[in-house]
Short mmCIF file of C-alpha atoms in Angstrom, two decimals:
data_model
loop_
_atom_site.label_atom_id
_atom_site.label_comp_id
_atom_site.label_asym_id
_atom_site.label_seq_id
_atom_site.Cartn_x
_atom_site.Cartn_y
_atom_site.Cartn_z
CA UNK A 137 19.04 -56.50 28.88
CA UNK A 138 17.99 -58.03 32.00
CA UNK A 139 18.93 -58.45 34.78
CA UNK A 140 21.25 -55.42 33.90
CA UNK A 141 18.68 -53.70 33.05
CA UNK A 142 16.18 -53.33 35.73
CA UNK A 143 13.09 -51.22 34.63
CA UNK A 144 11.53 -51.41 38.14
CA UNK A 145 14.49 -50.36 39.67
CA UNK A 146 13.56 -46.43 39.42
CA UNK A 147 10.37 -47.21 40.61
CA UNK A 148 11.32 -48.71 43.91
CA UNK A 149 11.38 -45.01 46.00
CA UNK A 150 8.96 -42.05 45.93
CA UNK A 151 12.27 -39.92 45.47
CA UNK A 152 13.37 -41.91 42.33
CA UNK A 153 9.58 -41.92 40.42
CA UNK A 154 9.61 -38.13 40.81
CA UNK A 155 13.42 -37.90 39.67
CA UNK A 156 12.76 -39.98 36.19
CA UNK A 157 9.03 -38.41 36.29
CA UNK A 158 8.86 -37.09 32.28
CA UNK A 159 5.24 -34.89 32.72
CA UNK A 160 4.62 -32.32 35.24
CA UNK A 161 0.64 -31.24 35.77
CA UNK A 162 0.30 -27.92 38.15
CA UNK A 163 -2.59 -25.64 38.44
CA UNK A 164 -0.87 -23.43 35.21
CA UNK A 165 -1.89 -26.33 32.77
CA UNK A 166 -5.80 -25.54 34.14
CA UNK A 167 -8.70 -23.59 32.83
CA UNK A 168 -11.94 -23.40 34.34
CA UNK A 169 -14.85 -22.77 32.24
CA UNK A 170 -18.00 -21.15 33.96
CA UNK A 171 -21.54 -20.62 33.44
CA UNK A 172 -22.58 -17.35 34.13
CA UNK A 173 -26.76 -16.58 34.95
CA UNK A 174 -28.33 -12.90 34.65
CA UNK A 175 -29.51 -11.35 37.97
CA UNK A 176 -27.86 -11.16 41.48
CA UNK A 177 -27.50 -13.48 43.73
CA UNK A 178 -28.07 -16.60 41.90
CA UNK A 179 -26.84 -19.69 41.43
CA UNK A 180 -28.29 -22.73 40.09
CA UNK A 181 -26.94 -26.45 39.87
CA UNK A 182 -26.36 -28.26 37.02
CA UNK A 183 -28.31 -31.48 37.34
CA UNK A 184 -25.93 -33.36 34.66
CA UNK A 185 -22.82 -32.33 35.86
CA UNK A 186 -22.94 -32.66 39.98
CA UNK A 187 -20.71 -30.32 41.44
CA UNK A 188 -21.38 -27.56 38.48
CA UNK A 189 -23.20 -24.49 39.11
CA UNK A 190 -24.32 -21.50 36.74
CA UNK A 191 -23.14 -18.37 38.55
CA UNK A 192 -24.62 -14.62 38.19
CA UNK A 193 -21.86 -11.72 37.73
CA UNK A 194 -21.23 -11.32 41.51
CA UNK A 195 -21.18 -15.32 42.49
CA UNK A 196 -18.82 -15.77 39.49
CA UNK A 197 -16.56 -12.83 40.85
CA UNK A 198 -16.18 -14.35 44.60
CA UNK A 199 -15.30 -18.27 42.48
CA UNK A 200 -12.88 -16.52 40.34
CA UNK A 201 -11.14 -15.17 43.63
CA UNK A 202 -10.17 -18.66 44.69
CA UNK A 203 -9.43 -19.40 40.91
CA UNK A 204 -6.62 -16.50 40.94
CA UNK A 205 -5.79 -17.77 44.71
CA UNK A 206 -5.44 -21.63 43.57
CA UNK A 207 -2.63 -20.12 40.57
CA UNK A 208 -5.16 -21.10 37.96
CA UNK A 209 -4.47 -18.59 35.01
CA UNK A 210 -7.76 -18.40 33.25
CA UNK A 211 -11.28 -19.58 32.98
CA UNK A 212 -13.33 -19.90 30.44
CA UNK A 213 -16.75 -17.88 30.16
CA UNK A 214 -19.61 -19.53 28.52
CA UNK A 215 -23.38 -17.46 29.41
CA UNK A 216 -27.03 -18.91 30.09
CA UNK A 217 -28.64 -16.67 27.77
CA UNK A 218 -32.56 -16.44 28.94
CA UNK A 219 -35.00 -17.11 26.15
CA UNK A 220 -36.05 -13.84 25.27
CA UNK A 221 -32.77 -12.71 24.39
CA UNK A 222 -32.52 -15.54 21.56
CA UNK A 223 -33.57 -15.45 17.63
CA UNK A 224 -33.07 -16.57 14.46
CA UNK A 225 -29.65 -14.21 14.23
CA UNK A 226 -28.37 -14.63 17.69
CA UNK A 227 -28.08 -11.29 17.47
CA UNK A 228 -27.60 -10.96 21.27
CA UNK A 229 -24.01 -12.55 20.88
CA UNK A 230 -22.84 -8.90 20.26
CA UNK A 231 -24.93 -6.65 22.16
CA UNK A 232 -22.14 -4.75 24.61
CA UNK A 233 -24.20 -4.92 27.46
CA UNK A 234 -25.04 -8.47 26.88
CA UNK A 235 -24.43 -10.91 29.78
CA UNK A 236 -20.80 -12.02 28.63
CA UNK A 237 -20.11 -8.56 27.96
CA UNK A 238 -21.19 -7.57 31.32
CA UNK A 239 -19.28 -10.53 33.18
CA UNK A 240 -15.99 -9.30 31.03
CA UNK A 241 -16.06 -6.51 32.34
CA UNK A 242 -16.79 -7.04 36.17
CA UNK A 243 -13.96 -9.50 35.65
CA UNK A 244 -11.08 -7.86 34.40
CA UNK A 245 -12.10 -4.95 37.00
CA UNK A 246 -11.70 -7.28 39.95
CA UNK A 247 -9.31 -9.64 38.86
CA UNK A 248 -7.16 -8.05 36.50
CA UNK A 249 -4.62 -11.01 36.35
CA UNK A 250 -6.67 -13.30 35.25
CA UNK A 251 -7.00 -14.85 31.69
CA UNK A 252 -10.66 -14.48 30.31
CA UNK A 253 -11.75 -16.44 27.71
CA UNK A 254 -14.90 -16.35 25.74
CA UNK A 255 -16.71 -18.28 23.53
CA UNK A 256 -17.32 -17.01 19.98
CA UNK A 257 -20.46 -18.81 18.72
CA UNK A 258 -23.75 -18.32 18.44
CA UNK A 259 -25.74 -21.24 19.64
CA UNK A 260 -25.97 -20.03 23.05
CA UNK A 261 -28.05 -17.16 21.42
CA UNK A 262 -29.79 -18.59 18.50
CA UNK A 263 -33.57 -19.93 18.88
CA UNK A 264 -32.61 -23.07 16.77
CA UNK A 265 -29.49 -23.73 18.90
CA UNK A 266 -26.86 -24.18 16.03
CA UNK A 267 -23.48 -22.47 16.06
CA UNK A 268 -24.48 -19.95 12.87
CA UNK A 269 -27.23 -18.63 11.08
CA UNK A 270 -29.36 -21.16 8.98
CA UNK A 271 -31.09 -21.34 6.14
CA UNK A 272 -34.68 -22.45 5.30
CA UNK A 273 -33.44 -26.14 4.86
CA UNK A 274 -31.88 -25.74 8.25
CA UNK A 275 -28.21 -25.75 6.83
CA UNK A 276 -25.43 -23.65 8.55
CA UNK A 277 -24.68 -20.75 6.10
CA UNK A 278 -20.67 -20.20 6.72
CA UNK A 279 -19.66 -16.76 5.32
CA UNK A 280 -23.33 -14.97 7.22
CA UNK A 281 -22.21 -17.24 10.25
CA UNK A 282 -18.23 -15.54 10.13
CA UNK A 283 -19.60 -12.14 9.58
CA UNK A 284 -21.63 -12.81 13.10
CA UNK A 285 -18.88 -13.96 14.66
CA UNK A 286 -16.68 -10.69 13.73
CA UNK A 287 -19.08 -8.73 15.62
CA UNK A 288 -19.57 -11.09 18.58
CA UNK A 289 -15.32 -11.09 18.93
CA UNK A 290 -14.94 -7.50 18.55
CA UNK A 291 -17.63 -6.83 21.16
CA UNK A 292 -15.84 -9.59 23.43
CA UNK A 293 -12.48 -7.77 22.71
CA UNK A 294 -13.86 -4.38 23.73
CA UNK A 295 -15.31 -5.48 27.17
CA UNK A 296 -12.00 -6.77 27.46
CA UNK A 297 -11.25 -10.23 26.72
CA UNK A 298 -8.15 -11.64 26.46
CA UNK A 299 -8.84 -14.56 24.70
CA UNK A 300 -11.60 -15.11 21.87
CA UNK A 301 -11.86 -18.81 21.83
CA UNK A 302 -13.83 -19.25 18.27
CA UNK A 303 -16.12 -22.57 18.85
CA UNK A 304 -18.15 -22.33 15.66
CA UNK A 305 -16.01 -24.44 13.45
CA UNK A 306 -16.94 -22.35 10.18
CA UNK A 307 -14.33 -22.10 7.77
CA UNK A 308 -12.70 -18.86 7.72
CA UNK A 309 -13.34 -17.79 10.67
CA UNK A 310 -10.07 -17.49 12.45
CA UNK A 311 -9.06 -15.00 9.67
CA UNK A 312 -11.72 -12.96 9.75
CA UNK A 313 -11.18 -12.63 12.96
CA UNK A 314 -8.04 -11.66 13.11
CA UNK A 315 -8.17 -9.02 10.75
CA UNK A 316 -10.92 -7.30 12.58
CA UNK A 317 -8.91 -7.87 15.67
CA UNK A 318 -6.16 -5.83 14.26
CA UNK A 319 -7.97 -3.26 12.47
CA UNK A 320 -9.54 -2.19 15.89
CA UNK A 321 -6.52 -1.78 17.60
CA UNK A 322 -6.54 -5.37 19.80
CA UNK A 323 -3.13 -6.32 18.62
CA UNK A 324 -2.39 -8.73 21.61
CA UNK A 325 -5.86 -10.14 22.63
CA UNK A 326 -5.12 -13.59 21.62
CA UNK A 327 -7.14 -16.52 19.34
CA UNK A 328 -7.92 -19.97 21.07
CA UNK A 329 -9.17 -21.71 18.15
CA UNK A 330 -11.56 -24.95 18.63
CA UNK A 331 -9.72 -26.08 15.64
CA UNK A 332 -10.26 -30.15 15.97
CA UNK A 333 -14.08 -29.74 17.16
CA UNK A 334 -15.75 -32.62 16.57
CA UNK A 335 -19.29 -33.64 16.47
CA UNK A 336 -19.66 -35.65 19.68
CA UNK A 337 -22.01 -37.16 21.67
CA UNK A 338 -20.19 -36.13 24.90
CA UNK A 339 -21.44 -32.39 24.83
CA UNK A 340 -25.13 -33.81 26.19
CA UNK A 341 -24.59 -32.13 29.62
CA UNK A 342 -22.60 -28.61 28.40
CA UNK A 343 -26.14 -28.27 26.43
CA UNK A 344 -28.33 -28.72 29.20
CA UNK A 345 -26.04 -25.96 31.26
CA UNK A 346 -25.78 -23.70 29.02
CA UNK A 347 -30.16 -23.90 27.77
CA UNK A 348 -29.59 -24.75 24.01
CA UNK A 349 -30.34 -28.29 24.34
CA UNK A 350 -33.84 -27.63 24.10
CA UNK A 351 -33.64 -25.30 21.22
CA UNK A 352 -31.03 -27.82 19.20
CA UNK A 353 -34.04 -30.77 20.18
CA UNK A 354 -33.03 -33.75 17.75
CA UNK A 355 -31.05 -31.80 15.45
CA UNK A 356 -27.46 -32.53 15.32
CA UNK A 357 -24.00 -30.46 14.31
CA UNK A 358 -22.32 -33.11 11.65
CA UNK A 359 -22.49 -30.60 8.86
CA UNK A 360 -19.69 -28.43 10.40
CA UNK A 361 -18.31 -30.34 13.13
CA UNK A 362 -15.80 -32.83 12.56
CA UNK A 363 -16.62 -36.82 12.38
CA UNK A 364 -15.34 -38.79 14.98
CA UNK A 365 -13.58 -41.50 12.67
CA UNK A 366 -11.33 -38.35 10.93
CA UNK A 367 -7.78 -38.18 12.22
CA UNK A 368 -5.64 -36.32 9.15
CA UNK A 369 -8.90 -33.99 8.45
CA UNK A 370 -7.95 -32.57 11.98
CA UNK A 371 -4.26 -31.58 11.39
CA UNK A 372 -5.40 -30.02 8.34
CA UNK A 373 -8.22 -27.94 10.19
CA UNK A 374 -5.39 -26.77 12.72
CA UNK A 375 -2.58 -25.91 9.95
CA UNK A 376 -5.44 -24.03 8.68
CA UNK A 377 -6.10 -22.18 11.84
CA UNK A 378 -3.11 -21.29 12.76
CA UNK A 379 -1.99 -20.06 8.87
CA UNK A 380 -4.96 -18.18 9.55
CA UNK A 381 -4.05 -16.45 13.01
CA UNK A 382 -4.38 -18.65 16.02
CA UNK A 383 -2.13 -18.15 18.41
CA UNK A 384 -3.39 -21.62 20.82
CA UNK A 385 -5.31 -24.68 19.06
CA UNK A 386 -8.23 -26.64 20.98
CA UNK A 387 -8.83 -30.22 20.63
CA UNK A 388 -12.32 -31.00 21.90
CA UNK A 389 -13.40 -33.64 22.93
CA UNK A 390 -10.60 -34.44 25.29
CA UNK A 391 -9.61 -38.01 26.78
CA UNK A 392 -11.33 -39.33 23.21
CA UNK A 393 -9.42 -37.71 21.21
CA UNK A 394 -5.81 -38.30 22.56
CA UNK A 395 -4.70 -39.36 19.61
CA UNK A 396 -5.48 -36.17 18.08
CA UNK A 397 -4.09 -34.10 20.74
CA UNK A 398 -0.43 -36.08 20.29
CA UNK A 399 -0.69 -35.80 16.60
CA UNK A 400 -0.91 -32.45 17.16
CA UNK A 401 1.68 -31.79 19.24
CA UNK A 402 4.03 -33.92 17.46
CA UNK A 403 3.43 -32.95 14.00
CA UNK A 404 2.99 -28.80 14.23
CA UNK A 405 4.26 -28.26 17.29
CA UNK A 406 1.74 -25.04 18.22
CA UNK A 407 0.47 -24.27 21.83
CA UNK A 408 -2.19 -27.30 21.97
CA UNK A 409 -5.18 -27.16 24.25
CA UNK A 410 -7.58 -30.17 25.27
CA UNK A 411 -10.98 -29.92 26.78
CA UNK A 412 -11.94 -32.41 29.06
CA UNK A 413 -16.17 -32.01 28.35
CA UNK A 414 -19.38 -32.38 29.86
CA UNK A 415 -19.71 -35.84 28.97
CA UNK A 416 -16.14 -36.90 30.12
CA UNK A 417 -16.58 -34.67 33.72
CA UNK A 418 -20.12 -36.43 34.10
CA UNK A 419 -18.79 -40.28 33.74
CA UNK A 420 -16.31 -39.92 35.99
CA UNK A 421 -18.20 -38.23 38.61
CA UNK A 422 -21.37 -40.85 38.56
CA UNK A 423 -18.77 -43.52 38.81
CA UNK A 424 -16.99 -41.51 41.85
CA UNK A 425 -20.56 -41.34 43.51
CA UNK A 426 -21.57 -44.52 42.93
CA UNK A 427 -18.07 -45.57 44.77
CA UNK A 428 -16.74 -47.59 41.71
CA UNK A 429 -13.88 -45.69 41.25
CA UNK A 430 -11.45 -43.09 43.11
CA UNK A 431 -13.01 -40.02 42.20
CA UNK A 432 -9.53 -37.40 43.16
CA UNK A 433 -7.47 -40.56 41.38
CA UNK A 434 -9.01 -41.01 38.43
CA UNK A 435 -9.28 -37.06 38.03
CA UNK A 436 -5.95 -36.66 38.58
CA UNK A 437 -4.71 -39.61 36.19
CA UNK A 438 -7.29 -38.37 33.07
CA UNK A 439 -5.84 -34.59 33.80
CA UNK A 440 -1.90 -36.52 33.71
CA UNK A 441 -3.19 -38.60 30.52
CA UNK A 442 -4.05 -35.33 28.64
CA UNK A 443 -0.79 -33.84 29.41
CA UNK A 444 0.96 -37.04 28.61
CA UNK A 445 -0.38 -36.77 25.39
CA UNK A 446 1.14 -32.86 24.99
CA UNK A 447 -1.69 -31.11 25.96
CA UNK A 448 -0.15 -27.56 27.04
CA UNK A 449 -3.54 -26.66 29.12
CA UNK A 450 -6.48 -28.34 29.67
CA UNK A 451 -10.16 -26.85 29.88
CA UNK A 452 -11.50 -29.02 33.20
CA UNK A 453 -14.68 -28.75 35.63
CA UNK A 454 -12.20 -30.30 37.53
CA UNK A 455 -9.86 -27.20 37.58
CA UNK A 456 -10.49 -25.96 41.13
CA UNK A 457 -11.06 -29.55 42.52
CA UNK A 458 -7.44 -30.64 41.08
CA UNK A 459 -5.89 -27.37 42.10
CA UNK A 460 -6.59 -28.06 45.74
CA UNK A 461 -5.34 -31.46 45.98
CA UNK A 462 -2.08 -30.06 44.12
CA UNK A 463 -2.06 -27.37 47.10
CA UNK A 464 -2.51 -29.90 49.39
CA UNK A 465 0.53 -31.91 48.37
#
């Protein structure tokens, strides 16, 4: 009790706040997703998220050197698939030399240590831009969508992936997976499963970088992503997941969803990932610009808030920003 007990006390010195500090956030708790553009040479910005470009192959390659410089251990690879190469399949998702494919590959030849991760889906590729193949109502068919997404992994897997990061939300897809993953030989390429996906309205700006925001138009994802007000639904879709094969768990959105992320944590104790999104990177950078808040602080404090939580990693368009100021220090 007080005055014998003096709460403030450890906070008096810089040496004493780091002593009794209980979470640690280094440039291993980072991921940096990319957007990665056909052709050479190019690079285009992304008007919604300032600071975010979409890189071609040999752009991409001179970022991820600083990436593997900084001690960041993976990014995440998400592809700007051009128009033509879309349709009602999204058949391009498992063409080998389609532009993930292709970016695999130059990756793992010039930086061999880093992670790659890449997104199984199919919106990025699909003329309607929903995660799986529809039918004439419009409605996500789930065991035609899984089927797709066997290919599109295996193809990832033999370009080289190390990570297939399943962002679909079907159910059943993270053993499908698997068991294609070990039929073929890739006994150690590991699952990242966007088990707690839900069906937010903080993806706006991902859409727009990626080019299936036009093709989704006013349709939304509610009939497989989860809803927002669902807390229990979300340990169940990660038991799931991880009965299932998963060797990480995703929780997206991030900062949102902390709840969800500690529940997590707490209650199955599995390697948990968070993704700070679009929406969440976009807020706090118009409030940075506009000078109404500290843009490295409040980075730094929503990267601290997601480890608080028991985030293990955290997928951030921050990743390189934060991993400088960490070098700095």
């Amino acid at each position: 009790m007080f005055p014998a007990t003096r709460l403030r006390r450890n906070r008096a010195s810089d040496f004493s706040r780091r002593l009794v500090r209980e979470n640690q956030l280094s440039p291993d708790n980072l991921i940096f997703p990319v957007f990665v553009l056909d052709g050479e040479n190019q690079r285009e910005a992304v008007a919604s998220m300032p600071g975010v470009e979409r890189l071609s192959i040999d752009l991409l390659l001179a970022q991820a050197a600083e990436v593997v410089e900084l001690g960041i251990p993976a990014i995440a690879l998400f592809p700007v698939v051009p128009a033509e190469h879309k349709n009602l399949q999204g058949s391009g998702a498992w063409d080998p030399q389609g532009l993930a494919q292709r970016a695999v590959r130059a990756l793992k030849q010039a930086h061999p240590e880093l992670g790659v991760i890449t997104d199984a889906a199919l919106d990025p590729f699909t003329t309607h831009g929903q995660d799986g193949i529809i039918d004439d109502n419009g409605y996500v068919l789930n065991d035609i969508t899984v089927d797709a997404l066997v290919k599109q992994a295996l193809s990832q897997a033999e370009a080289g992936a190390d990570v297939i990061a399943p962002s679909d939300m079907m159910d059943g897809r993270i053993i499908a997976i698997r068991e294609a993953l070990e039929e073929a030989g890739y006994v150690n390429t590991r699952i990242m499963a966007y088990s707690a996906k839900y069906a937010s309205a903080y993806y706006g700006p991902f859409r727009d970088a990626v080019g299936s925001a036009g093709n989704l138009g006013k349709g939304n994802k509610a009939t497989y992503q989860m809803d927002p007000a669902n807390s229990d639904e979300a340990l169940h879709e990660v038991a799931m997941d991880i009965a299932e094969g998963a060797d990480m768990v995703m929780v997206k959105p991030g900062m949102p969803y902390l709840d969800i992320v500690r529940r997590v944590k707490t209650e199955l104790q599995v390697p948990t990932f968070a993704y700070q999104v679009s929406g969440e990177y976009a807020m706090h950078m118009a409030a940075a610009q506009n000078g109404w808040l500290d843009g490295d602080a409040v980075m730094m404090e929503s990267l601290m808030a997601m480890r608080r939580a028991g985030a293990d990693g955290i997928l951030t368009y921050f990743a390189i920003r934060a991993a400088r100021l960490m070098k700095q220090k």
